[in-house]
PDB file of C-alpha atoms in Angstrom:
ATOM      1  CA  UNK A  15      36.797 197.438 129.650  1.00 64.00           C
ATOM      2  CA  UNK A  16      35.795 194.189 131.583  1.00 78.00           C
ATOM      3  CA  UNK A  17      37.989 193.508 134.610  1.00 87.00           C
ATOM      4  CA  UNK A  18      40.159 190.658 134.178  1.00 87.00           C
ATOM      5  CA  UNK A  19      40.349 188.283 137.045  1.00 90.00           C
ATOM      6  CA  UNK A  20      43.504 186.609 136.607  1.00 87.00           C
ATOM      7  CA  UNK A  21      45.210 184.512 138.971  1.00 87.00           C
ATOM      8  CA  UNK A  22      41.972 183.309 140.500  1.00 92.00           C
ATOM      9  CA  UNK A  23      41.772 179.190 139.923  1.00 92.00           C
ATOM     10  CA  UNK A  24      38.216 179.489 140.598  1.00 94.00           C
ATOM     11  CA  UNK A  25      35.387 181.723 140.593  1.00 96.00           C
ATOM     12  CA  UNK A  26      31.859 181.403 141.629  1.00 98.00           C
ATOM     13  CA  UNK A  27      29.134 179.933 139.260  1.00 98.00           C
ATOM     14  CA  UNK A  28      27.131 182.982 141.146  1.00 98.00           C
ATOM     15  CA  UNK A  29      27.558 186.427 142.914  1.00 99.00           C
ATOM     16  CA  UNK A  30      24.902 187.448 145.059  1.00 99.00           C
ATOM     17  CA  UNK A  31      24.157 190.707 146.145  1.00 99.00           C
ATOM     18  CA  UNK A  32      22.201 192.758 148.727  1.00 98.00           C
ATOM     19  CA  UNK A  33      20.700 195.824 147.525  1.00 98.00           C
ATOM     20  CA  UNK A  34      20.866 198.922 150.201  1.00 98.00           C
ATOM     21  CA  UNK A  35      24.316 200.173 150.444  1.00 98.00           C
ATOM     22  CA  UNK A  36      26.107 197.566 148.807  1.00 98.00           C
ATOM     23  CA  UNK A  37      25.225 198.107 145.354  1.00 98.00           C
ATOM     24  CA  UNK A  38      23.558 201.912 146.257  1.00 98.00           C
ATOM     25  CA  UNK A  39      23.514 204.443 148.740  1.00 97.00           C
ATOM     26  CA  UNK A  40      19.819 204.218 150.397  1.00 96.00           C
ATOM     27  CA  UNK A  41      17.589 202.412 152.032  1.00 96.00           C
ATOM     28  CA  UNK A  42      14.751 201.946 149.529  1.00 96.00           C
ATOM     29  CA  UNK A  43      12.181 202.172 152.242  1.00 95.00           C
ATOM     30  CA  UNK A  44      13.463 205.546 153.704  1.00 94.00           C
ATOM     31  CA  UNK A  45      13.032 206.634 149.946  1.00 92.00           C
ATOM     32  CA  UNK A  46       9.570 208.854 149.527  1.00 95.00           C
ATOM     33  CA  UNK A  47       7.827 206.204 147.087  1.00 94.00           C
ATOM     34  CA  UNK A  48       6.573 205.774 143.950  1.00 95.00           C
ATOM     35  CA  UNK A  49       5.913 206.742 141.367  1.00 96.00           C
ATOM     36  CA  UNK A  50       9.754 206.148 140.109  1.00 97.00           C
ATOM     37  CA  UNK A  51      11.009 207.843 137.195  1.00 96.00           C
ATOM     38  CA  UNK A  52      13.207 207.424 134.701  1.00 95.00           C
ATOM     39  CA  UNK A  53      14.628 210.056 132.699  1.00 93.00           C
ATOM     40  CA  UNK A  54      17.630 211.184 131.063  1.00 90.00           C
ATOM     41  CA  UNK A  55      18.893 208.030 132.662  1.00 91.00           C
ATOM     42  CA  UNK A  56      18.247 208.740 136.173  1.00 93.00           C
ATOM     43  CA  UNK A  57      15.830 206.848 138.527  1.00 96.00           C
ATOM     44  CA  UNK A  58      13.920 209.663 140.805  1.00 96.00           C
ATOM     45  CA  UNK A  59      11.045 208.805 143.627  1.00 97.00           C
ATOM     46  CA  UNK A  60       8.190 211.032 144.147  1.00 96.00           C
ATOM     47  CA  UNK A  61      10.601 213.761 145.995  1.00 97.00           C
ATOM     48  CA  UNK A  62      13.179 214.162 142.886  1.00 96.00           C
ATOM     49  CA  UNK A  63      15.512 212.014 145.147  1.00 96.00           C
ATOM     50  CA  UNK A  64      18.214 210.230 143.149  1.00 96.00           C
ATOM     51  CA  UNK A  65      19.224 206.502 142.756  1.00 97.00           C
ATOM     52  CA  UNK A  66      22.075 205.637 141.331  1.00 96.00           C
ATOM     53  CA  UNK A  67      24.211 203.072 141.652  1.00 96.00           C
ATOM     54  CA  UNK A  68      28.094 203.256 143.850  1.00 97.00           C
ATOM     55  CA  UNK A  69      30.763 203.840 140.990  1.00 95.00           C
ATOM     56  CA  UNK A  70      31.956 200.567 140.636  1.00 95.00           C
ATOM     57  CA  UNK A  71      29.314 198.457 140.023  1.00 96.00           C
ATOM     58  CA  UNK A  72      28.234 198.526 136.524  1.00 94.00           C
ATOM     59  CA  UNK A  73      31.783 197.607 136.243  1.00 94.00           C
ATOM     60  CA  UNK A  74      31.630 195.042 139.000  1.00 96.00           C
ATOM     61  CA  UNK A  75      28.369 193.582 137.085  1.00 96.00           C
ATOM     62  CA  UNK A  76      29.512 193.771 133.420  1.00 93.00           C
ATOM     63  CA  UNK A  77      32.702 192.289 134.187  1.00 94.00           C
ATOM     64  CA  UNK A  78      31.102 189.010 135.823  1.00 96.00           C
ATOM     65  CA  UNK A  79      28.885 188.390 133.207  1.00 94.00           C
ATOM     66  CA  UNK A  80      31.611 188.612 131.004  1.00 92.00           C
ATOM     67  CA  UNK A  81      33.578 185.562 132.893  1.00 95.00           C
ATOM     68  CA  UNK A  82      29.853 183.776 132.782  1.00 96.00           C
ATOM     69  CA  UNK A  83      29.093 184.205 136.625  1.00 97.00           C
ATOM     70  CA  UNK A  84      25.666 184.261 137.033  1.00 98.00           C
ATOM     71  CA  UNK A  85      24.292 187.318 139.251  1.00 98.00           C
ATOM     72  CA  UNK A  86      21.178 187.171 142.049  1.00 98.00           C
ATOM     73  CA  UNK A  87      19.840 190.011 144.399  1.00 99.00           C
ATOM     74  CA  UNK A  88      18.837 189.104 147.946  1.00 98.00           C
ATOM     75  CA  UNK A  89      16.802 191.811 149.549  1.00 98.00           C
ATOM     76  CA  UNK A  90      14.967 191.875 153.156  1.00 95.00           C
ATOM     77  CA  UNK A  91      13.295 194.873 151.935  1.00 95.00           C
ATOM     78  CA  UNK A  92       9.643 195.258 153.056  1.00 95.00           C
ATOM     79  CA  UNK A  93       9.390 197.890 150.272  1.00 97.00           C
ATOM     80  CA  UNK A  94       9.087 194.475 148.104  1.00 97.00           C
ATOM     81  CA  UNK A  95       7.465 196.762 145.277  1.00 97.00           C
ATOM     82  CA  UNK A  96       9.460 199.923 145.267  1.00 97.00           C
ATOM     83  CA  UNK A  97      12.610 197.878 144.989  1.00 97.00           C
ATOM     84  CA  UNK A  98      11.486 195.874 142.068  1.00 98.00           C
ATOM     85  CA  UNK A  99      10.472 198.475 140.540  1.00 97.00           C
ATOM     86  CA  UNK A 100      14.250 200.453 140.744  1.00 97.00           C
ATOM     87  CA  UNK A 101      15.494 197.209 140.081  1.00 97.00           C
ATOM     88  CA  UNK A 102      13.588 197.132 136.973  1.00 97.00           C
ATOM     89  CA  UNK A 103      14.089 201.079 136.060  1.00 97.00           C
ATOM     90  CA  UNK A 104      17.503 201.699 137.188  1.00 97.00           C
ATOM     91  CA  UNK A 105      19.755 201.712 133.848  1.00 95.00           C
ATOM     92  CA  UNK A 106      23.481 200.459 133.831  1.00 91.00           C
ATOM     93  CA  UNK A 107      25.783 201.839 131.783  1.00 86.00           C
ATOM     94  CA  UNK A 108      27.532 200.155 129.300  1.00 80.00           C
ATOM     95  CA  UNK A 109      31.536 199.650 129.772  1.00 72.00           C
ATOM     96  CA  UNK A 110      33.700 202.001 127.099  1.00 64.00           C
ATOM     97  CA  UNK A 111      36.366 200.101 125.781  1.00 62.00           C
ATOM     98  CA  UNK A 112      37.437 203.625 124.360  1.00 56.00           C
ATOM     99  CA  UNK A 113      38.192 205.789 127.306  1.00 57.00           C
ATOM    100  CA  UNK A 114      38.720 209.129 125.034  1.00 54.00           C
ATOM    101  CA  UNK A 115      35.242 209.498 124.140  1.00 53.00           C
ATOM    102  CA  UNK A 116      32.883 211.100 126.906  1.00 56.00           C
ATOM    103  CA  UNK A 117      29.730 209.628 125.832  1.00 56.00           C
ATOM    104  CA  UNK A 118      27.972 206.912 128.358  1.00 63.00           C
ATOM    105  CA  UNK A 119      25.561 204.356 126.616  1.00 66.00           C
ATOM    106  CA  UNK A 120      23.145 202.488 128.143  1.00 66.00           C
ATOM    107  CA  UNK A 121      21.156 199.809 127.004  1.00 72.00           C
ATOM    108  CA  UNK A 122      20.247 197.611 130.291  1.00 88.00           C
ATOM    109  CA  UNK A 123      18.711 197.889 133.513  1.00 93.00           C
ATOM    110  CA  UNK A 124      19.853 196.274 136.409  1.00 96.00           C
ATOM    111  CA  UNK A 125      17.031 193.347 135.805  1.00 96.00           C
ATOM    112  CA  UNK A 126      18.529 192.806 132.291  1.00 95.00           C
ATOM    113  CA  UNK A 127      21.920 191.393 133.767  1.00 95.00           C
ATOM    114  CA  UNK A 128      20.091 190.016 137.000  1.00 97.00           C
ATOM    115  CA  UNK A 129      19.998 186.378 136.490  1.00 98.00           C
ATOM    116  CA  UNK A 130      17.528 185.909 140.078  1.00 98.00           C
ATOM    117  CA  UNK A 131      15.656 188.408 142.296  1.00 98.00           C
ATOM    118  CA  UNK A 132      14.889 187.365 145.915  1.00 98.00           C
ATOM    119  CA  UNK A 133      13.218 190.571 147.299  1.00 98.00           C
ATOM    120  CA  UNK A 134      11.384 189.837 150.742  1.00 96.00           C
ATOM    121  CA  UNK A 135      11.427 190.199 154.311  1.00 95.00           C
ATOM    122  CA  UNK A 136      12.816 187.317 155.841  1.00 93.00           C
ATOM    123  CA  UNK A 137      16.408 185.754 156.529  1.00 93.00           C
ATOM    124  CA  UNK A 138      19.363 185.956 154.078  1.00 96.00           C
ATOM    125  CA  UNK A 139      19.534 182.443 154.015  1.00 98.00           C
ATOM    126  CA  UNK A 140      15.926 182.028 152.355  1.00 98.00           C
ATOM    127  CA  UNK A 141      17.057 183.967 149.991  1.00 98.00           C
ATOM    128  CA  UNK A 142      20.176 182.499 148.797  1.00 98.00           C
ATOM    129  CA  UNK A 143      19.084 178.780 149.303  1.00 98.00           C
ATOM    130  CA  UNK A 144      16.312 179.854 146.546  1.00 98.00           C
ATOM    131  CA  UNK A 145      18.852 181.487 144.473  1.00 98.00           C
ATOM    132  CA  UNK A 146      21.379 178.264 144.395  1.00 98.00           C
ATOM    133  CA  UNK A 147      18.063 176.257 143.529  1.00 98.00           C
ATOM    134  CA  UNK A 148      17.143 178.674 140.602  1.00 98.00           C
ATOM    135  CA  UNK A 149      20.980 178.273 139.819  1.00 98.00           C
ATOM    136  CA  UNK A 150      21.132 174.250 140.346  1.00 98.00           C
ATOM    137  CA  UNK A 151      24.163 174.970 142.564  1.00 98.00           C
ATOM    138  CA  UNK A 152      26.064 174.371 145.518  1.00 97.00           C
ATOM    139  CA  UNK A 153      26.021 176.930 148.567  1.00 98.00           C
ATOM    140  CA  UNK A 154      29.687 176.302 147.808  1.00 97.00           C
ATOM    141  CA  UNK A 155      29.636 177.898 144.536  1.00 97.00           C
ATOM    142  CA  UNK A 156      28.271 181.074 145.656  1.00 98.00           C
ATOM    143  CA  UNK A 157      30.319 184.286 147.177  1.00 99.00           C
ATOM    144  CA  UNK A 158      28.015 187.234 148.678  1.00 99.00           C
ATOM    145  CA  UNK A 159      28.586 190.281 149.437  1.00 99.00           C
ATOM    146  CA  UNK A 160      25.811 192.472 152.022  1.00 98.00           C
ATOM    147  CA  UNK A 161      26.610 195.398 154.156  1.00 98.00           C
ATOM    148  CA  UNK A 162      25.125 193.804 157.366  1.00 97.00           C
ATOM    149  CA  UNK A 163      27.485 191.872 159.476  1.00 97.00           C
ATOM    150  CA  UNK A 164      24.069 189.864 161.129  1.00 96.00           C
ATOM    151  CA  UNK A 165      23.783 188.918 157.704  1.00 97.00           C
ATOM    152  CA  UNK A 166      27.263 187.640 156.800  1.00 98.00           C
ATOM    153  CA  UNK A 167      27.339 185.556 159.943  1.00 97.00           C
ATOM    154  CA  UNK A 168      24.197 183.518 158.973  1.00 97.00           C
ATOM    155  CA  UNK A 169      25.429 182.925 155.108  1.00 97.00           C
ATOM    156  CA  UNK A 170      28.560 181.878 156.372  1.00 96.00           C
ATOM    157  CA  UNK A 171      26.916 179.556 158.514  1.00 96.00           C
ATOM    158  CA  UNK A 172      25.571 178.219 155.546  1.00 97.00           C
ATOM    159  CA  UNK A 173      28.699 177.735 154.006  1.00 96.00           C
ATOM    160  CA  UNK A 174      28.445 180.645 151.446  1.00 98.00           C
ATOM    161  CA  UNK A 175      31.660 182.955 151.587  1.00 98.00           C
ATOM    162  CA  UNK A 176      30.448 186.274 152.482  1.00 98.00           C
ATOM    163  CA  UNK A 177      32.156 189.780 152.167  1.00 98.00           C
ATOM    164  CA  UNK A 178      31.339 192.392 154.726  1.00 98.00           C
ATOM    165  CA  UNK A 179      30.796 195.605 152.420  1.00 98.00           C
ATOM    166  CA  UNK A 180      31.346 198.162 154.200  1.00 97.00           C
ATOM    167  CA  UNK A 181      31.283 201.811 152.236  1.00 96.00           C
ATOM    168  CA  UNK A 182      29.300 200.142 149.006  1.00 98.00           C
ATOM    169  CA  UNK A 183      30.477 197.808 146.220  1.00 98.00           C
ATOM    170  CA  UNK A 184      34.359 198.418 144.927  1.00 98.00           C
ATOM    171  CA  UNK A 185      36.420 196.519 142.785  1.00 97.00           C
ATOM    172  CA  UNK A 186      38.974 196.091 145.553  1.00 97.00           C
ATOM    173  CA  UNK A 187      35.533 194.350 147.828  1.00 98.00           C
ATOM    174  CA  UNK A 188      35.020 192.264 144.271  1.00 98.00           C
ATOM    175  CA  UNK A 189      38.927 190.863 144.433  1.00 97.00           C
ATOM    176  CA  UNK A 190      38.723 190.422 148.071  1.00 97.00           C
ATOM    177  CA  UNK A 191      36.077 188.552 147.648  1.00 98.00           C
ATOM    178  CA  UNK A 192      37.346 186.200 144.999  1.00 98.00           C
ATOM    179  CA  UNK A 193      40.520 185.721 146.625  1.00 96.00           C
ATOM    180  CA  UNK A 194      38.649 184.622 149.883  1.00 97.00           C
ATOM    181  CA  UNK A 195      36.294 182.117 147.822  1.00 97.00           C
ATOM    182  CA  UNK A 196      39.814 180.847 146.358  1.00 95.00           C
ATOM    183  CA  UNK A 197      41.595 180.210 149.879  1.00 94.00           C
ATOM    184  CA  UNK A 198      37.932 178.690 150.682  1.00 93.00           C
ATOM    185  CA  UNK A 199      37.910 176.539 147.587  1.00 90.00           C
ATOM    186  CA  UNK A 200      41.522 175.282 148.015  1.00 84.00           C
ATOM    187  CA  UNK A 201      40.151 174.258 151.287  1.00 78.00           C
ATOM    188  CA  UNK A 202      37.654 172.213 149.541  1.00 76.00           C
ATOM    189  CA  UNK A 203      39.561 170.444 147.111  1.00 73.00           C
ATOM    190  CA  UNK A 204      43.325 170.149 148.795  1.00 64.00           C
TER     191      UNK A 204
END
């Protein structure tokens, strides 16, 4: 079941996130390399080493494409192609609107609900100002959420409201996110 995100008078036309622990638990270029595999719906590298997303986010994902908010990936990786490749591998399960049956579904990958992939070493910024072009939006419009505070500072600068993450994407990060672009929005428009 979606999450519902009542009592917000606005939302963001976009959410942006970082990759490495904010929406998993690794570094991709600490990870042993390719080749990645996927099978019985788990991404490996060339060690057996897991990658899987932190609980919430499928959730987190599903639920803002299902209130239209378009979703982009900023990355500073220098492991440009390792990380589009998990981006491209790693499946997301599918929300089950009926919680008594056990079974997970999956039918997408992360780059199936992705709506724009910046993976590249350089600044943050770079990377969103492409993503609100791709968009055709304000900085304004956009919350972000990374796990790097050098990061948050220099999106913020831009005007962007940024969420520290701090021990991986949550739904309690998500709402304090949108109820931070909401104070920053009523500062906008009051």
């Amino acid at each position: 079941m979606a999450l519902k995100f009542e009592g917000f008078k606005y939302l963001p036309k976009a959410a942006v996130f970082d990759l490495d622990y904010t929406l998993w638990p690794l570094y991709v270029d600490c990870l042993s390399g390719p080749p990645f595999r996927l099978k019985n719906h788990i991404v490996t590298d060339r060690s057996g080493s897991r990658i899987t997303f932190y609980k919430d986010v499928p959730l987190i994902l599903h639920s803002l494409k299902d209130h239209g908010i378009k979703i982009g990936i900023a990355s500073r990786t220098g492991a440009i192609s390792w990380a589009e490749k998990i981006v491209q591998l790693i499946p997301l399960p599918q929300i089950q609107e009926d919680k008594s049956s056990n079974s997970v579904t999956y039918s997408k990958t992360l780059k199936n609900v992705v709506d724009a992939i910046e993976i590249y070493p350089t600044s943050k910024v770079r990377h969103i100002k492409q993503i609100a072009k791709k968009f055709d939006i304000n900085l304004n419009e956009i919350l972000f959420f990374d796990d790097e505070n050098r990061n948050i500072h220099d999106i913020r600068g831009i005007g962007v409201t940024s969420i520290l993450v701090n021990n991986g994407m949550t739904v309690k990060v998500l709402h304090e996110g949108l109820k931070k672009f909401n104070n920053n929005m009523k500062d906008i428009y009051s």
